[in-house]
Every structure is written in C-alpha cells, then in structure tokens.
Amino acid sequence: MDKKVVIIGGGIAGLFASCICATKGYETTLLSYGTGALTVAGGIIDLYGYDANGNLVLDPLAHIKTLKEPHPYAKIGVKNVELAVKAFLALTHNANYEYLGDAHSNQLVPTAIGTFKPSCLTPKTIDTSLFNQAKHICVVGFELLKDFFPNLVCENLQKIFGDTKEVSSVTIGLPLKSGVEYRDVSALDIARLLETNLGYLNFKEQLKPHVKEDTLFVLPPVLGEEPNYDLIDVLSIELSSNFVEVSAIPPSVTGLRLENLLIHEATRLGVDIVEKAKVVESDVQRRHCNEVYTYYAGRKKAYRADEFILATGGVFGGGLISKLGRMYEPIFNIEINVPQNQQDWSYPYLFTGKPQPFATYGIEVDKSLRPIDYRKNLLLDNVRIIGRGLAGYDFCFEKSGNGVAIASAFHAAMQV
Ligand SMILES: Cc1cc2nc3c(=O)[nH]c(=O)nc-3n(C[C@H](O)[C@H](O)[C@H](O)COP(=O)(O)OP(=O)(O)OC[C@H]3O[C@@H](n4cnc5c(N)ncnc54)[C@H](O)[C@@H]3O)c2cc1C
C-alpha cells in the first residue's frame, strides 16, 4: 500500500513538498489554511545573498557549503540543496513557466525603489541579463498605483548606471471609469487589466512613443496574473523592446503566479488539497504522531498518516506563537528555546548589519528535519519541519527565505 503523507500548511514549502511527495508516489494530503508569505513576498527564490558580514555572495552554493549548524542548510546538506534547486527548475519548466538562474550564481534583481538585491532563481519576467544589453531604460509607472514611484526608481537607476545608460520614466493612464473602479489601484489590478484586450491595447499605445533603440522597460510586476509568459512574449515582439519587472510590491503578483503554478502542479500530480483546514491539535504517543485534527465550522476532523510534514511557517504565518518571554509551536506543543527576557530577543536597532536573534528562533531539528529539544533528544519520529518554522537563520538578513523553503521541502520529502 502507498505510504500516506499529510502536509500541514500551503505556503511555498508545503506546496513544493506536496509536489515532490506526489511525484514519489505517496498518497499525499495537503491541509491548507490561510495564505502563505508568497502572497506578499516576491516569487523569486533567494538562496543565499549576503554573508555574516553583509558582503554580497557571488556563488550561493559554494557559500552554503561553509555554513555550520544550526543553519538549516547545514542540516540539509549542500548536495540536497543543489538537487532541490534542480527539482524546482524542472517543475517550473515542465509547467511552461520556467525560471532562470542556477544555484551557483546570484543575479542582481531590481527592486521597487530602483536598487538591486541578490537573488538566485527568477521568472522570465525578471531576466536581469537584459540590463547589460539595454542602451535606454524607461521606468513605467501607472496612474493611481500604490507603492511604486517611477521618478524615484528612475533617479536611483541613473545613479547606478551613470553615463552608461539613459534612464527616463513614463506614467501610463488607466482606462478605468470614475466611481467604484477609480480607487487605489494595486499591481494585481493592473496585471488583470493588461490581460484584457482593452487594457493591453491602451498600454501598448501609450508605450509606443517611448520605444528607442535597445529599450528596456522596467515596470512593477503587472505582466499578467497567470503563471505564463504570453503577455511579455507578445509585448516584446510588438514593441521590439525588452521588459523587466521589479521584484515585488504587495500584493505580490510574482508570488501569486508561483502559488497558482504550485497549486496547479500539486493538483495535477494527484495531491488532495484540503482548503480551510486549520490543524489545531495532534495525537502523539511515544513520540509518534498518529493523526492530526482540523477544526472548521464546529466540526473536528482527523487525518491519519504514516508521515507528517509541518510547513506552517513562522510567527507571520501563525506556525509559531510568540508571547512575552515564550515562543511555541501550537499543533505539537513544541517549546522554542528563547531568552526569557524579551529585551534579549533583538538588538536595539532593527538594521544593525547583523542577523537579529528573534529572526533565528524556530524549531530545532536533526539532519532528517525531525524536531529535537535543547538537549538534542528526538521529539517526534515521523514529523518533519520545513520552511520558515525552522531555527537557525535570518532569511531577511542573508536573503535565503524561499531557498530554505524549497530545500527543506525537498529534503523532507526525500526523507519520507
Ligand atoms: C514581506 C516579505 C518579503 C519576502 N521576500 C522574499 C523574497 O524576495 N525572496 C525570498 O526568497 N523570500 C522572501 N521572503 C521570505 C519567504 O516569503 C518565506 O521565507 C517563505 O515564503 C516561507 O514559506 P513557508 O511555506 O515556510 O511559510 P508561509 O509562507 O508562512 O506558509 C505557511 C502556511 O501555513 C499556514 N498555516 C499556519 N498555521 C496553520 C495551521 N494550524 N493549519 C493549517 N495551515 C496553517 C499559513 O496560513 C500559511 O499558508 C519574504 C517574506 C516576507 C514576509
């Protein structure tokens, strides 16, 4: 009989793990509740961007090899990180939404303020090599769009490129009626609009006068809501120009595209995705989990499995609960080892040029990603922890969030 695996949490880690488990032939159930960080964060995969001194890492995989425990990458092992990246690239390629990049090099990805940040894998709408070829960069803003200021982006890009490139900006008017439609507009609204005939033609006509030889249009992530490259492909041909989206502004369209793609792939592979399934408790005997329970609309439901993968995220996703002087994981009641004095959780200044202690708090695990206590005793023999809930890394400082998520997801699925 097929092995039964239950995965708790439908963020990038849970979704990717469920795809790998299903590919391995396991009977896979994904219990999903709420939305993951992908909906606000970018759909780009940071593997490792900055070392402990804040220096740019050129070869993420080579740097990962040097990391020591408790960093999750040190537990997963560099070979498995590399295999996870390959599995992610293969999955996106097979789903016709291929990602660019490899584990041995960081790309410099444009941000929403016109600076650059290191990231490893990007969708084709963020092809960073296009900056080298461009003679002229035109930053595209949109009327009413929140959180994207073309003049600021333009100014910062001009500072970076100096005399080597000409940088300008344009603001596109939107064909929206006043009234209900005339409100704060997000990148997601524009992405949907550009997928309509009217929205697309209006956009194209307004861009046309700004096309020069070797023009690169830099724009917020608006090139369609769906995970495909139809819009960028047709625009590039019709305007004989290149297009690059900046990494993210919330809600994150690139993240939503990746989420859609992973849900679609998981479903295609036969994963049973149960929505609105908030797991509230577990039945554990002798360190072995027999079943977990969801609670919805006054009804409790049990999910039994041979193996469980916990992908409920950190404090942001609700996977860890933080109280004064205490942090814990609520489904298996795992205590997180934190200083009792709350003042020791952080440095007085947020951006101190080193990892923040609170950001590294999470569940300690062994090399198979099973939870252990502070004496290194195994707590659960058939539960593996993946993604943001893991201890030992500050994803924000080192730029490794989605990288740790896919690497731990892959490793856990292989361990199962
Ligand atoms: C603003 C922001 C920007 C970021 N930008 C980047 C970036 O550019 N590049 C990058 O690589 N990383 C980035 N990250 C980090 C990255 O998004 C996270 O590290 C990664 O998404 C974590 O994925 P996860 O699946 O572990 O957790 P999450 O995405 O938090 O998913 C956890 C899921 O579990 C669900 N859940 C929680 N409790 C339960 C329960 N009891 N039952 C069922 N489900 C439950 C949650 O609702 C959620 O859907 C960013 C993060 C943030 C917050």
Short mmCIF file of N, CA and C in Angstrom, two decimals, residues 25-165:
data_model
loop_
_atom_site.label_atom_id
_atom_site.label_comp_id
_atom_site.label_asym_id
_atom_site.label_seq_id
_atom_site.Cartn_x
_atom_site.Cartn_y
_atom_site.Cartn_z
N GLY A 25 5.14 9.06 -5.50
CA GLY A 25 4.09 8.04 -5.46
C GLY A 25 3.38 7.91 -4.13
N TYR A 26 3.64 8.84 -3.20
CA TYR A 26 2.95 8.77 -1.91
C TYR A 26 1.53 9.31 -2.03
N GLU A 27 0.65 8.76 -1.21
CA GLU A 27 -0.72 9.28 -1.13
C GLU A 27 -0.62 10.56 -0.29
N THR A 28 -0.74 11.71 -0.96
CA THR A 28 -0.39 12.97 -0.30
C THR A 28 -1.61 13.85 -0.06
N THR A 29 -1.75 14.31 1.17
CA THR A 29 -2.83 15.26 1.50
C THR A 29 -2.19 16.55 2.00
N LEU A 30 -2.66 17.67 1.47
CA LEU A 30 -2.15 18.97 1.92
C LEU A 30 -3.27 19.69 2.67
N LEU A 31 -3.05 19.96 3.94
CA LEU A 31 -4.04 20.68 4.74
C LEU A 31 -3.67 22.16 4.72
N SER A 32 -4.48 22.94 4.04
CA SER A 32 -4.11 24.33 3.79
C SER A 32 -5.08 25.29 4.46
N TYR A 33 -4.52 26.28 5.10
CA TYR A 33 -5.37 27.27 5.78
C TYR A 33 -4.73 28.64 5.63
N GLY A 34 -5.51 29.64 5.24
CA GLY A 34 -4.96 30.99 5.09
C GLY A 34 -4.02 31.07 3.90
N THR A 35 -3.33 32.20 3.80
CA THR A 35 -2.40 32.34 2.68
C THR A 35 -0.97 32.42 3.22
N GLY A 36 -0.05 31.97 2.43
CA GLY A 36 1.35 31.99 2.83
C GLY A 36 2.00 33.33 2.51
N ALA A 37 3.28 33.44 2.85
CA ALA A 37 4.01 34.69 2.63
C ALA A 37 4.19 35.00 1.15
N LEU A 38 4.01 33.99 0.28
CA LEU A 38 4.15 34.25 -1.16
C LEU A 38 3.22 35.35 -1.65
N THR A 39 2.08 35.50 -1.00
CA THR A 39 1.11 36.49 -1.47
C THR A 39 1.57 37.93 -1.21
N VAL A 40 2.53 38.10 -0.30
CA VAL A 40 3.08 39.45 -0.10
C VAL A 40 4.54 39.54 -0.53
N ALA A 41 5.23 38.39 -0.49
CA ALA A 41 6.65 38.40 -0.84
C ALA A 41 6.80 38.12 -2.33
N GLY A 42 7.99 38.26 -2.86
CA GLY A 42 8.18 38.04 -4.29
C GLY A 42 8.24 36.55 -4.64
N GLY A 43 7.90 36.24 -5.88
CA GLY A 43 8.00 34.85 -6.34
C GLY A 43 9.40 34.54 -6.83
N ILE A 44 10.40 35.21 -6.28
CA ILE A 44 11.78 34.90 -6.66
C ILE A 44 12.38 34.04 -5.55
N ILE A 45 13.36 33.22 -5.92
CA ILE A 45 13.94 32.29 -4.94
C ILE A 45 15.32 32.78 -4.53
N ASP A 46 15.39 33.40 -3.34
CA ASP A 46 16.69 33.78 -2.78
C ASP A 46 17.31 32.53 -2.18
N LEU A 47 18.52 32.22 -2.56
CA LEU A 47 19.17 31.02 -1.98
C LEU A 47 20.11 31.46 -0.85
N TYR A 48 21.00 32.38 -1.15
CA TYR A 48 21.86 32.97 -0.12
C TYR A 48 22.46 34.23 -0.72
N GLY A 49 22.13 35.38 -0.16
CA GLY A 49 22.53 36.65 -0.77
C GLY A 49 23.71 37.36 -0.13
N TYR A 50 23.70 37.40 1.23
CA TYR A 50 24.76 38.14 1.94
C TYR A 50 25.37 37.27 3.03
N ASP A 51 26.71 37.33 3.19
CA ASP A 51 27.36 36.55 4.24
C ASP A 51 27.18 37.25 5.60
N ALA A 52 27.76 36.66 6.65
CA ALA A 52 27.54 37.16 8.01
C ALA A 52 28.01 38.60 8.20
N ASN A 53 28.94 39.05 7.33
CA ASN A 53 29.42 40.44 7.43
C ASN A 53 28.66 41.38 6.50
N GLY A 54 27.65 40.85 5.85
CA GLY A 54 26.85 41.69 4.96
C GLY A 54 27.44 41.84 3.57
N ASN A 55 28.45 41.01 3.24
CA ASN A 55 29.05 41.09 1.89
C ASN A 55 28.25 40.25 0.90
N LEU A 56 28.16 40.75 -0.32
CA LEU A 56 27.44 40.04 -1.38
C LEU A 56 28.08 38.67 -1.64
N VAL A 57 27.25 37.63 -1.69
CA VAL A 57 27.74 36.29 -2.01
C VAL A 57 27.58 36.07 -3.51
N LEU A 58 28.68 35.74 -4.20
CA LEU A 58 28.58 35.55 -5.65
C LEU A 58 28.07 34.15 -6.00
N ASP A 59 28.59 33.13 -5.27
CA ASP A 59 28.21 31.75 -5.55
C ASP A 59 27.48 31.19 -4.32
N PRO A 60 26.13 31.21 -4.32
CA PRO A 60 25.39 30.78 -3.13
C PRO A 60 25.72 29.35 -2.69
N LEU A 61 25.83 28.44 -3.65
CA LEU A 61 26.07 27.04 -3.27
C LEU A 61 27.43 26.87 -2.60
N ALA A 62 28.44 27.55 -3.13
CA ALA A 62 29.78 27.47 -2.53
C ALA A 62 29.72 28.01 -1.10
N HIS A 63 28.96 29.07 -0.89
CA HIS A 63 28.87 29.65 0.45
C HIS A 63 28.08 28.73 1.39
N ILE A 64 27.03 28.12 0.88
CA ILE A 64 26.21 27.22 1.70
C ILE A 64 27.05 26.06 2.24
N LYS A 65 28.03 25.65 1.44
CA LYS A 65 28.94 24.56 1.85
C LYS A 65 29.71 24.93 3.13
N THR A 66 29.92 26.21 3.36
CA THR A 66 30.73 26.64 4.51
C THR A 66 29.87 26.83 5.77
N LEU A 67 28.55 26.77 5.64
CA LEU A 67 27.69 27.07 6.79
C LEU A 67 27.71 25.94 7.82
N LYS A 68 27.57 26.34 9.09
CA LYS A 68 27.59 25.35 10.19
C LYS A 68 26.19 25.26 10.80
N GLU A 69 25.93 24.13 11.50
CA GLU A 69 24.68 24.00 12.24
C GLU A 69 24.64 25.07 13.32
N PRO A 70 23.50 25.61 13.71
CA PRO A 70 22.16 25.13 13.42
C PRO A 70 21.54 25.63 12.11
N HIS A 71 22.32 26.23 11.21
CA HIS A 71 21.68 26.71 9.98
C HIS A 71 21.00 25.52 9.26
N PRO A 72 19.74 25.70 8.82
CA PRO A 72 19.05 24.57 8.16
C PRO A 72 19.81 24.02 6.97
N TYR A 73 20.50 24.87 6.20
CA TYR A 73 21.24 24.36 5.04
C TYR A 73 22.32 23.36 5.47
N ALA A 74 22.92 23.60 6.66
CA ALA A 74 23.97 22.68 7.14
C ALA A 74 23.36 21.33 7.48
N LYS A 75 22.11 21.31 7.91
CA LYS A 75 21.45 20.04 8.23
C LYS A 75 21.03 19.33 6.93
N ILE A 76 20.54 20.11 5.99
CA ILE A 76 20.03 19.54 4.74
C ILE A 76 21.19 19.00 3.89
N GLY A 77 22.32 19.71 3.91
CA GLY A 77 23.49 19.30 3.12
C GLY A 77 23.48 19.96 1.75
N VAL A 78 24.67 20.38 1.30
CA VAL A 78 24.79 21.17 0.08
C VAL A 78 24.30 20.38 -1.15
N LYS A 79 24.54 19.08 -1.17
CA LYS A 79 24.12 18.26 -2.32
C LYS A 79 22.59 18.30 -2.46
N ASN A 80 21.92 18.18 -1.31
CA ASN A 80 20.45 18.18 -1.36
C ASN A 80 19.89 19.56 -1.72
N VAL A 81 20.60 20.61 -1.31
CA VAL A 81 20.17 21.96 -1.71
C VAL A 81 20.24 22.07 -3.23
N GLU A 82 21.33 21.57 -3.79
CA GLU A 82 21.50 21.63 -5.25
C GLU A 82 20.41 20.82 -5.96
N LEU A 83 20.11 19.63 -5.41
CA LEU A 83 19.06 18.80 -6.02
C LEU A 83 17.69 19.48 -5.93
N ALA A 84 17.46 20.17 -4.81
CA ALA A 84 16.18 20.87 -4.63
C ALA A 84 16.03 21.97 -5.68
N VAL A 85 17.11 22.71 -5.92
CA VAL A 85 17.06 23.78 -6.93
C VAL A 85 16.77 23.18 -8.30
N LYS A 86 17.44 22.05 -8.59
CA LYS A 86 17.20 21.40 -9.89
C LYS A 86 15.76 20.93 -10.00
N ALA A 87 15.23 20.37 -8.92
CA ALA A 87 13.83 19.88 -8.94
C ALA A 87 12.87 21.06 -9.15
N PHE A 88 13.16 22.21 -8.52
CA PHE A 88 12.30 23.38 -8.69
C PHE A 88 12.36 23.88 -10.13
N LEU A 89 13.57 23.93 -10.69
CA LEU A 89 13.71 24.40 -12.08
C LEU A 89 12.98 23.45 -13.04
N ALA A 90 13.08 22.15 -12.77
CA ALA A 90 12.41 21.17 -13.64
C ALA A 90 10.89 21.32 -13.54
N LEU A 91 10.40 21.51 -12.32
CA LEU A 91 8.95 21.65 -12.13
C LEU A 91 8.41 22.88 -12.87
N THR A 92 9.09 24.01 -12.74
CA THR A 92 8.60 25.23 -13.41
C THR A 92 8.72 25.10 -14.93
N HIS A 93 9.79 24.45 -15.37
CA HIS A 93 9.99 24.24 -16.81
C HIS A 93 8.86 23.37 -17.39
N ASN A 94 8.57 22.26 -16.70
CA ASN A 94 7.52 21.34 -17.19
C ASN A 94 6.14 22.00 -17.17
N ALA A 95 5.98 23.00 -16.30
CA ALA A 95 4.67 23.67 -16.21
C ALA A 95 4.62 24.90 -17.14
N ASN A 96 5.59 25.02 -18.06
CA ASN A 96 5.63 26.13 -19.03
C ASN A 96 5.74 27.50 -18.38
N TYR A 97 6.38 27.57 -17.23
CA TYR A 97 6.63 28.87 -16.60
C TYR A 97 8.04 28.79 -16.00
N GLU A 98 9.01 28.60 -16.91
CA GLU A 98 10.35 28.28 -16.45
C GLU A 98 11.00 29.44 -15.70
N TYR A 99 11.85 29.07 -14.76
CA TYR A 99 12.63 30.05 -14.01
C TYR A 99 14.04 30.11 -14.59
N LEU A 100 14.69 31.27 -14.41
CA LEU A 100 16.05 31.47 -14.89
C LEU A 100 17.01 31.40 -13.71
N GLY A 101 18.25 31.02 -13.96
CA GLY A 101 19.28 31.04 -12.92
C GLY A 101 19.71 29.65 -12.51
N ASP A 102 20.74 29.60 -11.67
CA ASP A 102 21.22 28.32 -11.13
C ASP A 102 21.80 28.57 -9.74
N ALA A 103 22.04 27.47 -9.01
CA ALA A 103 22.43 27.59 -7.61
C ALA A 103 23.82 28.16 -7.42
N HIS A 104 24.61 28.25 -8.51
CA HIS A 104 25.99 28.73 -8.39
C HIS A 104 26.15 30.22 -8.65
N SER A 105 25.07 30.93 -8.96
CA SER A 105 25.27 32.37 -9.16
C SER A 105 24.08 33.18 -8.67
N ASN A 106 24.40 34.32 -8.11
CA ASN A 106 23.36 35.26 -7.73
C ASN A 106 23.13 36.24 -8.86
N GLN A 107 21.88 36.56 -9.08
CA GLN A 107 21.56 37.61 -10.05
C GLN A 107 21.24 38.87 -9.26
N LEU A 108 21.43 40.02 -9.88
CA LEU A 108 21.04 41.27 -9.19
C LEU A 108 19.69 41.70 -9.73
N VAL A 109 18.70 41.62 -8.85
CA VAL A 109 17.30 41.82 -9.23
C VAL A 109 16.87 43.24 -8.88
N PRO A 110 16.21 43.95 -9.82
CA PRO A 110 15.78 45.32 -9.50
C PRO A 110 14.65 45.33 -8.47
N THR A 111 14.72 46.28 -7.54
CA THR A 111 13.67 46.40 -6.52
C THR A 111 12.72 47.54 -6.90
N ALA A 112 11.68 47.69 -6.10
CA ALA A 112 10.66 48.70 -6.39
C ALA A 112 11.13 50.12 -6.13
N ILE A 113 12.36 50.28 -5.58
CA ILE A 113 12.86 51.66 -5.42
C ILE A 113 14.07 51.93 -6.33
N GLY A 114 14.32 51.00 -7.23
CA GLY A 114 15.40 51.26 -8.20
C GLY A 114 16.77 50.90 -7.69
N THR A 115 16.85 50.02 -6.68
CA THR A 115 18.14 49.47 -6.26
C THR A 115 18.16 48.01 -6.73
N PHE A 116 19.23 47.28 -6.38
CA PHE A 116 19.31 45.88 -6.80
C PHE A 116 19.55 44.99 -5.59
N LYS A 117 18.96 43.81 -5.57
CA LYS A 117 19.20 42.85 -4.48
C LYS A 117 19.57 41.49 -5.08
N PRO A 118 20.38 40.71 -4.33
CA PRO A 118 20.77 39.41 -4.88
C PRO A 118 19.65 38.38 -4.75
N SER A 119 19.43 37.62 -5.79
CA SER A 119 18.50 36.50 -5.73
C SER A 119 19.00 35.46 -6.72
N CYS A 120 18.50 34.24 -6.57
CA CYS A 120 19.10 33.15 -7.34
C CYS A 120 18.25 32.73 -8.54
N LEU A 121 16.98 32.44 -8.29
CA LEU A 121 16.11 31.99 -9.37
C LEU A 121 14.98 33.00 -9.57
N THR A 122 14.77 33.37 -10.83
CA THR A 122 13.72 34.37 -11.10
C THR A 122 12.86 33.90 -12.27
N PRO A 123 11.61 34.36 -12.30
CA PRO A 123 10.81 34.06 -13.50
C PRO A 123 11.39 34.84 -14.70
N LYS A 124 10.96 34.44 -15.90
CA LYS A 124 11.49 35.07 -17.12
C LYS A 124 11.14 36.56 -17.20
N THR A 125 10.12 36.98 -16.45
CA THR A 125 9.75 38.40 -16.45
C THR A 125 10.77 39.23 -15.67
N ILE A 126 11.70 38.55 -14.97
CA ILE A 126 12.79 39.28 -14.28
C ILE A 126 14.11 38.73 -14.80
N ASP A 127 14.33 38.92 -16.11
CA ASP A 127 15.58 38.47 -16.72
C ASP A 127 16.62 39.58 -16.54
N THR A 128 17.47 39.41 -15.54
CA THR A 128 18.39 40.51 -15.15
C THR A 128 19.47 40.75 -16.20
N SER A 129 19.72 39.76 -17.08
CA SER A 129 20.78 39.96 -18.09
C SER A 129 20.40 41.07 -19.07
N LEU A 130 19.11 41.41 -19.14
CA LEU A 130 18.66 42.43 -20.11
C LEU A 130 19.20 43.82 -19.78
N PHE A 131 19.58 44.04 -18.52
CA PHE A 131 20.13 45.36 -18.16
C PHE A 131 21.45 45.61 -18.91
N ASN A 132 22.24 44.54 -19.10
CA ASN A 132 23.54 44.73 -19.78
C ASN A 132 23.35 45.19 -21.21
N GLN A 133 22.35 44.59 -21.90
CA GLN A 133 22.16 44.90 -23.32
C GLN A 133 21.54 46.28 -23.56
N ALA A 134 20.81 46.79 -22.57
CA ALA A 134 19.99 47.99 -22.82
C ALA A 134 20.84 49.26 -22.94
N LYS A 135 20.47 50.10 -23.95
CA LYS A 135 21.11 51.42 -24.06
C LYS A 135 20.24 52.43 -23.32
N HIS A 136 18.95 52.17 -23.36
CA HIS A 136 17.99 53.12 -22.79
C HIS A 136 17.04 52.38 -21.86
N ILE A 137 16.91 52.90 -20.63
CA ILE A 137 15.98 52.27 -19.68
C ILE A 137 14.81 53.21 -19.47
N CYS A 138 13.60 52.70 -19.64
CA CYS A 138 12.42 53.53 -19.40
C CYS A 138 11.61 52.91 -18.26
N VAL A 139 11.48 53.63 -17.16
CA VAL A 139 10.74 53.13 -16.00
C VAL A 139 9.26 53.46 -16.20
N VAL A 140 8.43 52.42 -16.07
CA VAL A 140 7.00 52.60 -16.36
C VAL A 140 6.19 52.59 -15.06
N GLY A 141 5.52 53.72 -14.78
CA GLY A 141 4.61 53.78 -13.64
C GLY A 141 3.18 53.80 -14.14
N PHE A 142 2.25 53.69 -13.23
CA PHE A 142 0.83 53.72 -13.61
C PHE A 142 0.11 54.70 -12.71
N GLU A 143 -0.78 55.46 -13.33
CA GLU A 143 -1.67 56.35 -12.60
C GLU A 143 -2.35 55.57 -11.48
N LEU A 144 -2.47 56.13 -10.32
CA LEU A 144 -3.22 55.54 -9.18
C LEU A 144 -2.54 54.35 -8.51
N LEU A 145 -1.44 53.86 -9.09
CA LEU A 145 -0.80 52.67 -8.50
C LEU A 145 -0.09 53.05 -7.20
N LYS A 146 -0.40 52.25 -6.16
CA LYS A 146 0.23 52.48 -4.85
C LYS A 146 1.65 51.91 -4.87
N ASP A 147 2.49 52.44 -4.04
CA ASP A 147 3.79 51.83 -3.70
C ASP A 147 4.80 51.71 -4.85
N PHE A 148 4.61 52.46 -5.92
CA PHE A 148 5.62 52.43 -6.99
C PHE A 148 5.76 53.83 -7.54
N PHE A 149 6.97 54.39 -7.41
CA PHE A 149 7.19 55.79 -7.78
C PHE A 149 8.25 55.85 -8.88
N PRO A 150 7.79 55.97 -10.14
CA PRO A 150 8.73 55.87 -11.27
C PRO A 150 9.88 56.89 -11.20
N ASN A 151 9.59 58.09 -10.69
CA ASN A 151 10.67 59.10 -10.66
C ASN A 151 11.79 58.69 -9.71
N LEU A 152 11.39 58.09 -8.57
CA LEU A 152 12.38 57.62 -7.60
C LEU A 152 13.21 56.48 -8.20
N VAL A 153 12.53 55.55 -8.85
CA VAL A 153 13.22 54.41 -9.47
C VAL A 153 14.20 54.94 -10.52
N CYS A 154 13.71 55.90 -11.32
CA CYS A 154 14.49 56.49 -12.40
C CYS A 154 15.76 57.15 -11.84
N GLU A 155 15.59 57.94 -10.80
CA GLU A 155 16.72 58.64 -10.17
C GLU A 155 17.76 57.65 -9.66
N ASN A 156 17.30 56.59 -8.97
CA ASN A 156 18.24 55.62 -8.40
C ASN A 156 18.95 54.81 -9.49
N LEU A 157 18.20 54.45 -10.54
CA LEU A 157 18.85 53.69 -11.62
C LEU A 157 19.89 54.55 -12.33
N GLN A 158 19.57 55.83 -12.51
CA GLN A 158 20.52 56.73 -13.18
C GLN A 158 21.80 56.86 -12.36
N LYS A 159 21.64 56.90 -11.02
CA LYS A 159 22.82 56.97 -10.14
C LYS A 159 23.68 55.71 -10.32
N ILE A 160 23.02 54.57 -10.43
CA ILE A 160 23.76 53.30 -10.53
C ILE A 160 24.46 53.20 -11.89
N PHE A 161 23.75 53.56 -12.97
CA PHE A 161 24.32 53.35 -14.31
C PHE A 161 25.10 54.55 -14.82
N GLY A 162 24.99 55.69 -14.17
CA GLY A 162 25.73 56.89 -14.57
C GLY A 162 25.51 57.22 -16.04
N ASP A 163 26.63 57.54 -16.74
CA ASP A 163 26.50 57.94 -18.14
C ASP A 163 26.35 56.76 -19.10
N THR A 164 26.47 55.54 -18.55
CA THR A 164 26.47 54.38 -19.47
C THR A 164 25.10 54.12 -20.08
N LYS A 165 24.04 54.57 -19.38
CA LYS A 165 22.69 54.35 -19.93
C LYS A 165 21.83 55.59 -19.70
#
